[in-house]
Each structure stands twice: as C-alpha cells, then as structure tokens.
C-alpha cells in the first residue's frame, strides 16, 4: 500500500501504526525480557537523555529506545518492528540533520553500545562496530600511527557518515569514507545476518556506499587504514573580502591531494582567537589539514597564508588532534540546509560568486548562518561515477548553505534565507545526503543521477521490499 509518512518522506509499502498503551506493552514484552533495562520507555529515568539526538527540532518522542549489544538483539528489534508495524529508526552517532535517529511513537534501534574498535595494523584494516563514533576510531587507529578518513567531527557516527559518503580531511587523498569501506556485516530487514564486500552480496555492497541506511543495519564496518602519524593542521581565518575568498578557494582547488580544508564563510562570532574588531563582521574560517610530509606542506600553506590570516594555528600535530574539541551537546539548535556540488574538475568560484557568498551571510538575520565549502577532486574523482551509489565524483566543490537556530519558531525564516542564498549561489540540484536539511522525494531525486536511483530501487526491492528502513533519505522500493 502506498502512503506518505508524517514527515512527507517517500511513499511507503509498509503501513506504520501507533499502538494503544496495553497493546504496546504486550508487543514490547519479548524485547523487555531480552534487553532488561536496555529497553527504555518514556517512564524510564534515563529515557529523556537517551531519546535525544544532536540536532533540535519539533517534539519527536519514541515509544521505546532499544540499546542493543549484538546482531541477535538487532534482529529481535527488527522482528518487533516488522510484526507490530511500529515506525523504526536506526541510530548510531545521532547527527542526522533531519533527526532520522528518532521515530515519533516508534522504536529506536540504538547502536551506541556496539562501540568496539579493533585495529589490525598488520593487515591495514580497522574493524568498527555499527555504533562507533569517528573520534573513538581515530584515537584507536592513531595509537598505531594509522588513520581512516572521516569528516571533521569526532562525535559523528562512522556508519551514518560512511553510508552517505564521508567528506573530510583525507577525502582528496583516499576518497570518501565509503571508498575505504572494504566490507561490512549487515542485519537485513528479515533478520538475516550477511557479510557484504566485492564478492559477497556485491549489489548490497554497491548500494551501501552512498545509499544511506536504506538496506539494513550495519553492525560492523571493515575500513582501509593508511599510515598517518602526524599532519600539518589547524585553523586559519581571514577577514572576508571577495578577492581573499577567491584566492583561498583557488589555492585549495589547485592544491595537491594531501591538502584539504573545510571552509566556512560566516559572520565572526565573538571567539577569543578572532580579533575583537572583526566580531560581527564577515569572516572566512578554515580547518586545514595537510596529510603529507611537513616540508611539502609549506608551499600549499603559503598560498593560503598570503592574503593575511588574522588567525593561524596550523602546525604539526598528531592526526587525532584534528578531531579534538569539535562537536557539541545533543538536542541543541535546529538546522536548515541546502547542499549542492559546484563545478567540474579543478574549478574555483569567481570573485562575483565570492562576493555573493559574503553578502548572503552578512544579510542573514536568524541564528548562525554559514556557507560551507569542501574541495573535492583528487581520489574522489579517481573512482567511476557508477562504482558506488555516491555518484557526484567529478564535482570541484561540495557546498552547503546552512543555518542553526536555537528557537524552532525561527526555522521558517531561516529556511527562507537558506533557499534564497542557495538560489543566489547556484547551490542545489545535486545534493549530498549527509548534509541534506529536508526529506522530500525531490531531495532524494537530487541526490542521485537517474540510473543510480533506479539501481538503488532495485536493490531496495531485493533487500527491503516492505521499506522497514524508512527513517532515512528514503529510496522507496
Ligand atoms: C556537527 C556535524 C558535523 C558533521 N561533519 C561531517 C563531515 O565532516 N563530513 C560529512 O560527510 N558529514 C558530516 N556530517 C553529516 C553526517 O555525516 C550525517 O549526518 C550522518 O548521517 C550522521 O551519522 P550518525 O551516525 O552520527 O547519525 P544518526 O542520526 O545516528 O544516523 C543517521 C542515519 O544513518 C543511518 N545509520 C546510522 N547508523 C547506521 C547503521 N549502523 N546501520 C544502518 N544505518 C545506519 C540511519 O538511516 C540513520 O537514521 C556532520 C553532521 C553534523 C551534525
């Protein structure tokens, strides 16, 4: 039966239900027996702090949160969701922009206790359970002088990040996080546990790498490691002028693959490291990482430093330090975002584009407004567009126009700003699922070329024909 869920997400094959309290208690009884106090209902003391995700938003209260420890418990939760029709959300790091880790009136399959990491230094492979956070993995790998590329934030879940893409400090050198995914253990919608890799369930392996959480619960990820004891990294900031921004973006677009950065165009917050006279004025702030010999870093960094940085903390550090202190408390501000991929090959925005980006953030009246830019290219472009479900391989930049507001009532105004700024900057049309701020079927169509989406649907029909996994950027079967 085709229908729409309360968020307007794609058409569903499975009809989800809300149960009366007595029926709900009966339905949850087997899980309560199996999980004990790891099945939390709203009356549990720890429920409020458990049923919360990183982003804020309208009230979404699950009927229960199941804190699973192994594949058998994952399968047991899936069985209850299948048999009762309760909506299901799969949650690891809880950083979904649209709070996919919460199911209103439904079941949250909470993977946070599945947080084991095993670093096989000899084989150059890291094994992470489905609830591992990027910071924990980076620290464990760093003890061996090894690394896998994630994003820029330690509190993000590896599984959520890798299934959508994973654009971060090592992407131009090693590809997206999903390009480092050698294989995985997955609990399918029917409770079967399978291994997937290039030889086993290759269609599932293809779909997992970009198709998000649509196909099963990933309980173990096998990730390629590289040697990376130290990097040259830290923060650079400049007063935002169109010429300065264009120089920075051109230098990054033309830089060797070892250099990457997360560039934010924003109004300077009153941070102590930014000169007071710039507070409240437009600023360009970049988290920079050169993952090669320090002696090779100088030339690339010199081009970035040339426009006269007002803050420069870039130096030789252990790679895990790039993830220290980035993140924040859960349940905070509500996000609005529009993502897009700009340019092909080596391409940097023009000075007019830079001026428009600075003007856009200067004119924002609600909350923290940012134009975030991440250089693509390098190893990302070295993989064919049809090799994985992530297909935007030839883009020069991933750009997100985004804002955060503490007050959910301010979201409509923030959304208006996001859409207007994104329109001015040509951001949209080709979306990145991990930063998408909305869940409409059009957003999903924007995220994948037609042929990719058709193939994802085929895999969805084979592995989850009832659309049990629907709390995601949903590929309808
Ligand atoms: C502060 C912040 C910083 C970020 N930085 C980056 C960045 O640098 N680079 C980047 O590419 N992205 C980044 N993101 C986006 C992030 O990658 C996505 O939001 C991602 O989905 C978060 O994964 P999670 O496990 O933390 O979130 P969750 O909300 O727990 O999961 C999101 C969805 O992923 C799926 N999922 C999660 N775990 C599993 C699993 N084990 N099995 C199956 N499905 C699963 C589910 O559909 C779930 O609903 C950032 C987000 C935030 C809020």
Short mmCIF file of C-alpha atoms and ligand atoms in Angstrom, two decimals:
data_model
loop_
_atom_site.label_atom_id
_atom_site.label_comp_id
_atom_site.label_asym_id
_atom_site.label_seq_id
_atom_site.Cartn_x
_atom_site.Cartn_y
_atom_site.Cartn_z
CA UNK A 1 0.00 0.00 0.00
CA UNK A 2 1.40 3.42 -0.95
CA UNK A 3 1.20 6.24 1.58
CA UNK A 4 3.19 9.17 2.97
CA UNK A 5 4.62 9.32 6.47
CA UNK A 6 4.23 12.31 8.78
CA UNK A 7 7.43 13.95 7.50
CA UNK A 8 6.26 13.70 3.90
CA UNK A 9 9.01 11.16 3.22
CA UNK A 10 8.66 8.99 0.10
CA UNK A 11 5.83 6.56 -0.44
CA UNK A 12 5.92 3.54 1.85
CA UNK A 13 4.99 -0.04 1.17
CA UNK A 14 4.66 -0.82 4.86
CA UNK A 15 1.86 0.75 6.86
CA UNK A 16 3.24 2.00 10.18
CA UNK A 17 0.99 2.15 13.22
CA UNK A 18 0.73 3.76 16.65
CA UNK A 19 -0.35 1.23 19.31
CA UNK A 20 -2.52 1.70 22.40
CA UNK A 21 -0.51 1.51 25.68
CA UNK A 22 -1.70 -2.06 26.53
CA UNK A 23 -1.02 -3.41 23.04
CA UNK A 24 2.35 -1.63 23.05
CA UNK A 25 3.34 -3.23 26.39
CA UNK A 26 2.47 -6.69 25.03
CA UNK A 27 4.35 -6.01 21.80
CA UNK A 28 7.46 -4.87 23.66
CA UNK A 29 7.35 -7.65 26.29
CA UNK A 30 9.76 -10.02 24.45
CA UNK A 31 12.23 -7.17 23.94
CA UNK A 32 11.92 -6.08 27.58
CA UNK A 33 12.68 -9.67 28.62
CA UNK A 34 15.72 -9.85 26.32
CA UNK A 35 17.17 -6.38 26.92
CA UNK A 36 16.12 -5.66 30.53
CA UNK A 37 16.87 -2.05 31.43
CA UNK A 38 18.39 -1.52 27.99
CA UNK A 39 14.84 -1.20 26.64
CA UNK A 40 13.85 2.30 27.68
CA UNK A 41 10.26 3.53 27.56
CA UNK A 42 9.26 7.12 28.44
CA UNK A 43 8.78 6.18 32.11
CA UNK A 44 12.46 5.16 32.48
CA UNK A 45 14.68 7.62 34.35
CA UNK A 46 17.30 7.65 31.57
CA UNK A 47 14.79 7.92 28.72
CA UNK A 48 14.95 11.71 28.28
CA UNK A 49 18.75 11.78 27.97
CA UNK A 50 18.75 8.69 25.69
CA UNK A 51 15.96 9.64 23.30
CA UNK A 52 17.76 12.76 22.11
CA UNK A 53 19.85 13.47 19.01
CA UNK A 54 22.40 16.15 18.11
CA UNK A 55 20.03 18.46 16.23
CA UNK A 56 17.00 20.02 17.86
CA UNK A 57 13.56 20.24 16.28
CA UNK A 58 9.88 19.61 16.85
CA UNK A 59 8.97 17.13 19.60
CA UNK A 60 9.52 13.53 18.44
CA UNK A 61 9.03 11.01 21.29
CA UNK A 62 9.74 7.35 20.59
CA UNK A 63 7.62 4.61 22.20
CA UNK A 64 10.88 2.88 23.17
CA UNK A 65 14.64 3.01 22.69
CA UNK A 66 16.33 -0.40 22.38
CA UNK A 67 20.03 -0.26 23.30
CA UNK A 68 21.28 -3.37 21.51
CA UNK A 69 24.60 -5.16 22.03
CA UNK A 70 24.80 -7.74 19.23
CA UNK A 71 23.32 -8.91 15.93
CA UNK A 72 20.80 -11.21 17.67
CA UNK A 73 19.39 -8.24 19.58
CA UNK A 74 19.31 -6.15 16.40
CA UNK A 75 17.32 -8.93 14.71
CA UNK A 76 14.95 -9.10 17.71
CA UNK A 77 14.19 -5.37 17.45
CA UNK A 78 13.62 -5.64 13.70
CA UNK A 79 11.20 -8.55 14.32
CA UNK A 80 9.11 -6.44 16.72
CA UNK A 81 9.03 -3.53 14.24
CA UNK A 82 8.01 -5.89 11.42
CA UNK A 83 5.33 -7.65 13.44
CA UNK A 84 3.77 -4.59 15.09
CA UNK A 85 4.09 -2.05 12.28
CA UNK A 86 5.76 0.40 14.68
CA UNK A 87 7.88 3.02 12.86
CA UNK A 88 11.59 2.20 13.15
CA UNK A 89 14.61 4.50 13.41
CA UNK A 90 18.22 3.26 13.33
CA UNK A 91 20.56 5.46 15.31
CA UNK A 92 24.32 5.47 15.85
CA UNK A 93 26.01 8.88 16.30
CA UNK A 94 22.68 10.74 16.17
CA UNK A 95 23.99 13.55 13.91
CA UNK A 96 21.40 13.37 11.14
CA UNK A 97 20.47 16.93 10.14
CA UNK A 98 16.81 15.88 9.92
CA UNK A 99 16.85 13.78 13.13
CA UNK A 100 16.41 10.44 11.39
CA UNK A 101 17.58 8.75 14.60
CA UNK A 102 14.23 9.42 16.31
CA UNK A 103 10.92 7.72 15.43
CA UNK A 104 7.90 9.52 16.85
CA UNK A 105 5.76 6.88 18.61
CA UNK A 106 8.06 4.19 17.25
CA UNK A 107 11.12 2.10 18.03
CA UNK A 108 14.65 3.48 18.09
CA UNK A 109 17.30 0.85 17.42
CA UNK A 110 20.16 2.47 19.34
CA UNK A 111 23.59 1.12 18.35
CA UNK A 112 25.70 3.22 20.72
CA UNK A 113 26.62 0.26 22.93
CA UNK A 114 28.07 -1.50 19.86
CA UNK A 115 31.19 0.63 20.11
CA UNK A 116 34.03 -1.88 19.70
CA UNK A 117 37.04 -0.98 17.52
CA UNK A 118 39.76 -3.43 16.51
CA UNK A 119 42.78 -2.13 14.63
CA UNK A 120 44.56 -4.82 12.60
CA UNK A 121 47.74 -2.87 11.95
CA UNK A 122 49.42 -5.73 10.09
CA UNK A 123 46.54 -6.04 7.61
CA UNK A 124 45.94 -2.28 7.45
CA UNK A 125 42.26 -2.74 8.27
CA UNK A 126 40.14 -1.26 11.07
CA UNK A 127 37.02 -3.12 12.22
CA UNK A 128 34.39 -0.92 13.85
CA UNK A 129 31.02 -1.95 15.25
CA UNK A 130 27.95 -0.12 13.95
CA UNK A 131 27.72 2.38 16.82
CA UNK A 132 31.33 3.60 16.83
CA UNK A 133 31.94 7.36 16.74
CA UNK A 134 34.60 8.87 14.46
CA UNK A 135 36.60 10.30 17.39
CA UNK A 136 36.89 6.92 19.14
CA UNK A 137 38.05 5.19 15.95
CA UNK A 138 40.53 7.95 15.06
CA UNK A 139 42.03 7.72 18.56
CA UNK A 140 42.29 3.90 18.44
CA UNK A 141 43.89 3.95 14.97
CA UNK A 142 46.11 6.88 15.95
CA UNK A 143 47.73 4.74 18.67
CA UNK A 144 49.23 2.73 15.77
CA UNK A 145 50.08 5.84 13.71
CA UNK A 146 47.25 4.84 11.32
CA UNK A 147 44.10 6.56 10.07
CA UNK A 148 40.93 6.18 8.00
CA UNK A 149 39.41 9.36 6.60
CA UNK A 150 36.12 10.54 8.11
CA UNK A 151 34.67 14.06 8.29
CA UNK A 152 35.75 16.82 10.65
CA UNK A 153 33.78 15.95 13.80
CA UNK A 154 34.58 13.26 16.36
CA UNK A 155 31.03 12.83 17.67
CA UNK A 156 29.59 11.79 14.26
CA UNK A 157 28.78 8.08 13.86
CA UNK A 158 31.04 6.23 11.41
CA UNK A 159 28.17 4.17 9.98
CA UNK A 160 25.86 7.12 9.27
CA UNK A 161 28.78 9.06 7.79
CA UNK A 162 30.13 6.22 5.62
CA UNK A 163 26.74 5.10 4.26
CA UNK A 164 26.04 8.60 2.91
CA UNK A 165 29.59 9.49 1.78
CA UNK A 166 32.05 10.93 4.27
CA UNK A 167 33.74 14.11 3.02
CA UNK A 168 36.63 15.13 5.25
CA UNK A 169 40.31 15.81 5.72
CA UNK A 170 41.58 12.76 3.82
CA UNK A 171 38.98 12.63 1.01
CA UNK A 172 41.19 14.12 -1.70
CA UNK A 173 43.95 11.68 -0.76
CA UNK A 174 41.99 8.44 -0.13
CA UNK A 175 38.47 9.13 -1.42
CA UNK A 176 35.30 9.41 0.64
CA UNK A 177 34.90 7.31 3.77
CA UNK A 178 32.76 4.93 1.71
CA UNK A 179 35.72 4.41 -0.64
CA UNK A 180 37.63 2.99 2.35
CA UNK A 181 34.80 0.57 3.17
CA UNK A 182 36.17 -2.86 2.30
CA UNK A 183 33.23 -4.84 3.62
CA UNK A 184 30.52 -4.92 6.27
CA UNK A 185 28.31 -7.15 8.39
CA UNK A 186 24.65 -6.28 7.90
CA UNK A 187 21.42 -7.38 9.59
CA UNK A 188 18.79 -7.37 6.87
CA UNK A 189 15.12 -6.44 7.25
CA UNK A 190 14.14 -10.11 7.71
CA UNK A 191 16.72 -10.55 10.49
CA UNK A 192 19.27 -12.46 8.40
CA UNK A 193 22.90 -11.56 9.11
CA UNK A 194 25.06 -11.29 5.97
CA UNK A 195 28.60 -10.30 5.04
CA UNK A 196 28.92 -7.93 2.12
CA UNK A 197 32.03 -6.99 0.12
CA UNK A 198 33.02 -7.05 -3.57
CA UNK A 199 32.43 -10.85 -3.67
CA UNK A 200 29.51 -11.38 -1.28
CA UNK A 201 26.22 -9.59 -1.98
CA UNK A 202 28.01 -7.17 -4.34
CA UNK A 203 24.75 -5.36 -5.14
CA UNK A 204 24.25 -4.61 -1.44
CA UNK A 205 27.91 -3.55 -1.14
CA UNK A 206 27.39 -1.12 -4.04
CA UNK A 207 24.16 0.32 -2.57
CA UNK A 208 25.52 0.74 0.97
CA UNK A 209 28.23 3.06 -0.34
CA UNK A 210 26.07 6.15 -0.78
CA UNK A 211 22.52 4.80 -0.37
CA UNK A 212 22.36 5.61 3.35
CA UNK A 213 20.58 3.41 5.87
CA UNK A 214 18.04 2.08 3.38
CA UNK A 215 19.23 -1.52 3.12
CA UNK A 216 19.90 -2.94 6.57
CA UNK A 217 21.58 -2.35 9.92
CA UNK A 218 25.35 -2.25 9.57
CA UNK A 219 26.79 -3.92 12.65
CA UNK A 220 30.46 -3.99 11.56
CA UNK A 221 32.45 -1.91 9.08
CA UNK A 222 35.83 -3.00 7.71
CA UNK A 223 37.81 0.10 6.81
CA UNK A 224 41.11 0.57 4.99
CA UNK A 225 43.82 2.27 7.07
CA UNK A 226 46.76 4.38 5.95
CA UNK A 227 49.88 5.35 7.82
CA UNK A 228 49.43 8.86 9.16
CA UNK A 229 51.18 9.63 12.43
CA UNK A 230 51.26 13.43 12.06
CA UNK A 231 49.70 16.07 9.82
CA UNK A 232 50.14 19.81 9.39
CA UNK A 233 46.78 21.10 10.51
CA UNK A 234 44.76 23.62 12.45
CA UNK A 235 42.70 26.71 11.83
CA UNK A 236 43.20 29.72 9.55
CA UNK A 237 40.89 32.73 9.47
CA UNK A 238 40.76 35.85 7.30
CA UNK A 239 38.59 38.97 7.15
CA UNK A 240 36.15 38.12 4.34
CA UNK A 241 36.79 40.06 1.12
CA UNK A 242 35.76 38.71 -2.31
CA UNK A 243 39.38 38.73 -3.53
CA UNK A 244 40.61 36.96 -0.39
CA UNK A 245 37.93 34.25 -0.59
CA UNK A 246 38.63 33.63 -4.29
CA UNK A 247 42.39 33.39 -3.63
CA UNK A 248 41.79 30.86 -0.84
CA UNK A 249 39.38 28.74 -2.90
CA UNK A 250 41.66 28.82 -5.95
CA UNK A 251 44.65 27.75 -3.85
CA UNK A 252 42.63 24.84 -2.42
CA UNK A 253 41.27 23.80 -5.82
CA UNK A 254 44.79 23.68 -7.27
CA UNK A 255 46.47 22.16 -4.20
CA UNK A 256 47.95 18.66 -4.11
CA UNK A 257 45.62 15.90 -2.88
CA UNK A 258 47.32 15.89 0.54
CA UNK A 259 45.76 19.27 1.34
CA UNK A 260 42.12 19.57 2.29
CA UNK A 261 40.03 22.06 4.22
CA UNK A 262 36.55 22.82 5.49
CA UNK A 263 35.95 26.47 4.64
CA UNK A 264 33.21 28.46 6.36
CA UNK A 265 32.06 31.88 5.21
CA UNK A 266 30.20 33.33 8.16
CA UNK A 267 29.75 36.33 10.43
CA UNK A 268 32.52 36.16 13.04
CA UNK A 269 31.27 35.00 16.43
CA UNK A 270 32.92 36.59 19.49
CA UNK A 271 35.66 33.94 19.66
CA UNK A 272 38.78 34.92 21.63
CA UNK A 273 41.13 33.86 18.82
CA UNK A 274 39.46 36.28 16.36
CA UNK A 275 40.48 39.97 16.74
CA UNK A 276 37.66 41.85 18.52
CA UNK A 277 37.31 44.41 15.71
CA UNK A 278 36.20 41.57 13.39
CA UNK A 279 33.47 40.23 15.70
CA UNK A 280 30.12 40.58 13.93
CA UNK A 281 31.88 41.14 10.57
CA UNK A 282 32.12 38.62 7.71
CA UNK A 283 34.89 36.09 8.21
CA UNK A 284 36.37 33.17 6.31
CA UNK A 285 37.40 30.38 8.65
CA UNK A 286 39.04 27.16 7.50
CA UNK A 287 40.00 23.95 9.26
CA UNK A 288 43.02 22.89 7.25
CA UNK A 289 44.85 19.56 7.07
CA UNK A 290 47.94 18.63 5.03
CA UNK A 291 48.37 14.84 5.26
CA UNK A 292 51.92 14.55 3.93
CA UNK A 293 55.49 15.47 4.94
CA UNK A 294 55.60 18.82 6.75
CA UNK A 295 58.29 20.04 4.36
CA UNK A 296 55.84 19.58 1.45
CA UNK A 297 53.08 21.46 3.28
CA UNK A 298 54.82 24.82 3.21
CA UNK A 299 54.23 25.73 -0.44
CA UNK A 300 50.48 24.98 -0.34
CA UNK A 301 50.04 26.68 3.00
CA UNK A 302 51.98 29.75 1.82
CA UNK A 303 49.29 30.35 -0.83
CA UNK A 304 46.62 30.18 1.87
CA UNK A 305 48.56 32.42 4.24
CA UNK A 306 49.33 35.01 1.56
CA UNK A 307 46.07 37.02 1.90
CA UNK A 308 46.99 37.78 5.53
CA UNK A 309 45.33 35.43 8.00
CA UNK A 310 44.01 37.04 11.20
CA UNK A 311 44.33 33.71 13.00
CA UNK A 312 46.78 30.90 12.25
CA UNK A 313 47.07 27.83 14.48
CA UNK A 314 48.28 25.50 11.71
CA UNK A 315 51.23 23.36 12.74
CA UNK A 316 52.46 19.80 13.05
CA UNK A 317 50.05 17.75 15.19
CA UNK A 318 49.02 14.12 15.69
CA UNK A 319 46.15 13.41 13.28
CA UNK A 320 43.60 12.58 16.07
CA UNK A 321 44.06 16.14 17.39
CA UNK A 322 42.20 17.38 14.29
CA UNK A 323 39.08 15.89 15.91
CA UNK A 324 39.62 17.24 19.43
CA UNK A 325 37.06 19.67 20.74
CA UNK A 326 34.83 19.71 17.64
CA UNK A 327 31.21 18.74 18.19
CA UNK A 328 28.81 19.91 20.84
CA UNK A 329 25.95 18.93 23.11
CA UNK A 330 22.97 16.99 21.81
CA UNK A 331 19.44 18.35 21.46
CA UNK A 332 20.58 21.86 20.65
CA UNK A 333 19.81 24.03 17.70
CA UNK A 334 17.59 23.21 14.72
CA UNK A 335 19.20 23.16 11.29
CA UNK A 336 18.09 24.26 7.84
CA UNK A 337 20.36 23.40 4.93
CA UNK A 338 20.63 23.17 1.15
CA UNK A 339 23.52 21.22 -0.33
CA UNK A 340 24.99 21.14 -3.81
CA UNK A 341 28.04 20.27 -5.85
CA UNK A 342 29.65 23.07 -7.87
CA UNK A 343 31.95 22.97 -10.88
CA UNK A 344 33.79 20.13 -12.56
CA UNK A 345 37.44 19.20 -12.20
CA UNK A 346 39.77 21.96 -10.95
CA UNK A 347 37.46 24.94 -10.66
CA UNK A 348 37.25 27.79 -8.18
CA UNK A 349 34.33 30.15 -7.71
CA UNK A 350 34.69 33.59 -9.31
CA UNK A 351 35.10 36.84 -7.40
CA UNK A 352 31.41 37.62 -8.11
CA UNK A 353 30.45 34.30 -6.52
CA UNK A 354 32.67 35.04 -3.52
CA UNK A 355 31.08 38.49 -3.14
CA UNK A 356 27.60 36.93 -3.26
CA UNK A 357 28.56 34.37 -0.56
CA UNK A 358 29.87 37.10 1.74
CA UNK A 359 26.82 39.27 1.09
CA UNK A 360 24.50 36.33 1.81
CA UNK A 361 25.92 35.57 5.27
CA UNK A 362 26.15 39.28 6.10
CA UNK A 363 22.43 39.68 5.37
CA UNK A 364 21.27 36.69 7.44
CA UNK A 365 19.11 37.77 10.35
CA UNK A 366 18.45 34.43 12.04
CA UNK A 367 20.92 32.34 14.01
CA UNK A 368 24.29 31.12 12.81
CA UNK A 369 24.36 31.31 9.00
CA UNK A 370 27.19 29.68 7.08
CA UNK A 371 28.27 28.90 3.54
CA UNK A 372 30.40 25.77 3.99
CA UNK A 373 32.74 24.68 1.18
CA UNK A 374 34.71 21.44 0.88
CA UNK A 375 37.12 20.85 -2.00
CA UNK A 376 36.52 17.61 -3.92
CA UNK A 377 38.81 16.23 -6.63
CA UNK A 378 41.86 14.03 -6.08
CA UNK A 379 40.99 10.44 -5.16
CA UNK A 380 37.23 11.23 -5.03
CA UNK A 381 37.34 11.77 -8.80
CA UNK A 382 39.57 8.71 -9.31
CA UNK A 383 36.63 6.33 -8.87
CA UNK A 384 34.00 5.95 -11.60
CA UNK A 385 30.60 7.57 -11.03
CA UNK A 386 28.78 4.22 -11.27
CA UNK A 387 31.18 2.28 -8.99
CA UNK A 388 29.28 3.30 -5.85
CA UNK A 389 25.84 4.75 -5.11
CA UNK A 390 27.58 8.08 -4.40
CA UNK A 391 27.94 9.46 -7.93
CA UNK A 392 28.96 13.15 -7.74
CA UNK A 393 32.58 12.28 -8.40
CA UNK A 394 33.52 14.97 -10.90
CA UNK A 395 32.40 17.98 -8.82
CA UNK A 396 35.02 20.52 -7.75
CA UNK A 397 33.29 21.63 -4.53
CA UNK A 398 30.63 20.39 -2.15
CA UNK A 399 28.80 23.46 -0.86
CA UNK A 400 26.24 23.64 1.94
CA UNK A 401 24.26 26.76 2.73
CA UNK A 402 23.13 26.19 6.28
CA UNK A 403 21.91 27.83 9.41
CA UNK A 404 21.24 26.90 13.01
CA UNK A 405 18.66 28.47 15.29
CA UNK A 406 18.02 27.72 18.97
CA UNK A 407 14.32 28.59 18.63
CA UNK A 408 12.33 26.17 16.40
CA UNK A 409 9.84 29.02 15.69
CA UNK A 410 12.61 30.81 13.77
CA UNK A 411 13.09 27.85 11.40
CA UNK A 412 10.72 29.07 8.63
CA UNK A 413 12.61 32.40 8.40
CA UNK A 414 15.95 30.58 8.46
CA UNK A 415 14.75 28.20 5.74
CA UNK A 416 13.74 31.20 3.62
CA UNK A 417 17.26 32.63 4.00
CA UNK A 418 18.85 29.26 3.13
CA UNK A 419 16.78 28.85 -0.03
CA UNK A 420 17.31 32.43 -1.15
CA UNK A 421 21.09 32.30 -0.54
CA UNK A 422 21.37 28.87 -2.17
CA UNK A 423 19.50 30.21 -5.20
CA UNK A 424 21.88 33.19 -5.46
CA UNK A 425 24.91 30.91 -5.23
CA UNK A 426 23.65 28.22 -7.60
CA UNK A 427 23.64 25.61 -4.81
CA UNK A 428 21.10 22.82 -5.32
CA UNK A 429 20.09 20.28 -7.90
CA UNK A 430 22.83 17.79 -7.00
CA UNK A 431 22.50 17.04 -3.28
CA UNK A 432 24.68 15.35 -0.66
CA UNK A 433 22.54 13.11 1.58
CA UNK A 434 24.68 13.60 4.69
CA UNK A 435 24.04 17.36 4.83
CA UNK A 436 20.52 17.49 3.40
CA UNK A 437 18.18 19.58 5.53
CA UNK A 438 14.96 18.15 4.16
CA UNK A 439 13.42 14.77 3.39
CA UNK A 440 11.22 15.28 0.34
CA UNK A 441 11.23 12.77 -2.54
CA UNK A 442 12.69 15.61 -4.67
CA UNK A 443 15.68 15.83 -2.31
CA UNK A 444 16.29 12.11 -2.84
CA UNK A 445 15.98 12.51 -6.63
CA UNK A 446 18.51 15.37 -6.42
CA UNK A 447 20.97 13.19 -4.51
CA UNK A 448 21.31 10.53 -7.22
CA UNK A 449 21.52 10.50 -11.01
CA UNK A 450 18.51 8.73 -12.55
CA UNK A 451 20.36 5.48 -13.33
CA UNK A 452 21.82 5.34 -9.80
CA UNK A 453 18.39 5.86 -8.22
CA UNK A 454 16.84 3.17 -10.43
CA UNK A 455 19.56 0.71 -9.37
CA UNK A 456 19.13 1.68 -5.70
CA UNK A 457 15.39 0.94 -6.02
CA UNK A 458 16.17 -2.49 -7.45
CA UNK A 459 18.48 -3.28 -4.53
CA UNK A 460 15.87 -1.91 -2.10
CA UNK A 461 13.22 -4.22 -3.60
CA UNK A 462 15.59 -7.18 -3.16
CA UNK A 463 16.66 -6.42 0.43
CA UNK A 464 13.85 -4.37 2.00
CA UNK A 465 10.69 -4.70 -0.12
CA UNK A 466 8.45 -3.62 2.79
CA UNK A 467 10.52 -0.48 3.45
CA UNK A 468 11.17 -1.33 7.08
CA UNK A 469 14.14 1.08 6.92
CA UNK A 470 12.26 4.28 6.10
CA UNK A 471 13.63 6.81 8.62
CA UNK A 472 16.35 7.97 6.22
CA UNK A 473 16.58 9.78 2.88
CA UNK A 474 14.23 7.15 1.62
CA UNK A 475 14.67 5.14 -1.54
CA UNK A 476 11.15 3.81 -1.97
CA UNK A 477 11.13 0.17 -3.15
C1 LIG B 1 28.24 18.58 13.67
C2 LIG B 1 28.19 17.74 12.42
C3 LIG B 1 29.36 17.58 11.68
C4 LIG B 1 29.34 16.81 10.52
N1 LIG B 1 30.50 16.69 9.79
C5 LIG B 1 30.50 15.97 8.65
C6 LIG B 1 31.66 15.89 7.84
O1 LIG B 1 32.70 16.48 8.16
N2 LIG B 1 31.60 15.19 6.69
C7 LIG B 1 30.46 14.54 6.28
O2 LIG B 1 30.48 13.90 5.23
N3 LIG B 1 29.33 14.59 7.04
C8 LIG B 1 29.33 15.29 8.19
N4 LIG B 1 28.17 15.40 8.93
C9 LIG B 1 26.96 14.75 8.44
C10 LIG B 1 26.89 13.30 8.93
O3 LIG B 1 27.79 12.52 8.18
C11 LIG B 1 25.48 12.72 8.73
O4 LIG B 1 24.57 13.48 9.45
C12 LIG B 1 25.44 11.27 9.18
O5 LIG B 1 24.24 10.68 8.74
C13 LIG B 1 25.49 11.17 10.69
O6 LIG B 1 25.63 9.86 11.09
P1 LIG B 1 25.32 9.50 12.62
O7 LIG B 1 25.52 8.03 12.76
O8 LIG B 1 26.06 10.39 13.52
O9 LIG B 1 23.79 9.91 12.74
P2 LIG B 1 22.45 9.10 13.04
O10 LIG B 1 21.43 10.17 13.16
O11 LIG B 1 22.63 8.16 14.16
O12 LIG B 1 22.25 8.27 11.74
C14 LIG B 1 21.77 8.88 10.56
C15 LIG B 1 21.14 7.81 9.70
O13 LIG B 1 22.18 6.97 9.20
C16 LIG B 1 21.71 5.62 9.17
N5 LIG B 1 22.55 4.82 10.07
C17 LIG B 1 23.34 5.24 11.10
N6 LIG B 1 23.99 4.20 11.62
C18 LIG B 1 23.61 3.10 10.92
C19 LIG B 1 23.96 1.73 10.96
N7 LIG B 1 24.87 1.26 11.83
N8 LIG B 1 23.38 0.88 10.07
C20 LIG B 1 22.49 1.35 9.16
N9 LIG B 1 22.13 2.64 9.07
C21 LIG B 1 22.69 3.49 9.94
C22 LIG B 1 20.28 5.63 9.60
O14 LIG B 1 19.45 5.78 8.48
C23 LIG B 1 20.21 6.87 10.45
O15 LIG B 1 18.91 7.36 10.54
C24 LIG B 1 28.15 16.17 10.09
C25 LIG B 1 26.97 16.36 10.84
C26 LIG B 1 26.99 17.13 11.98
C27 LIG B 1 25.72 17.35 12.75
#
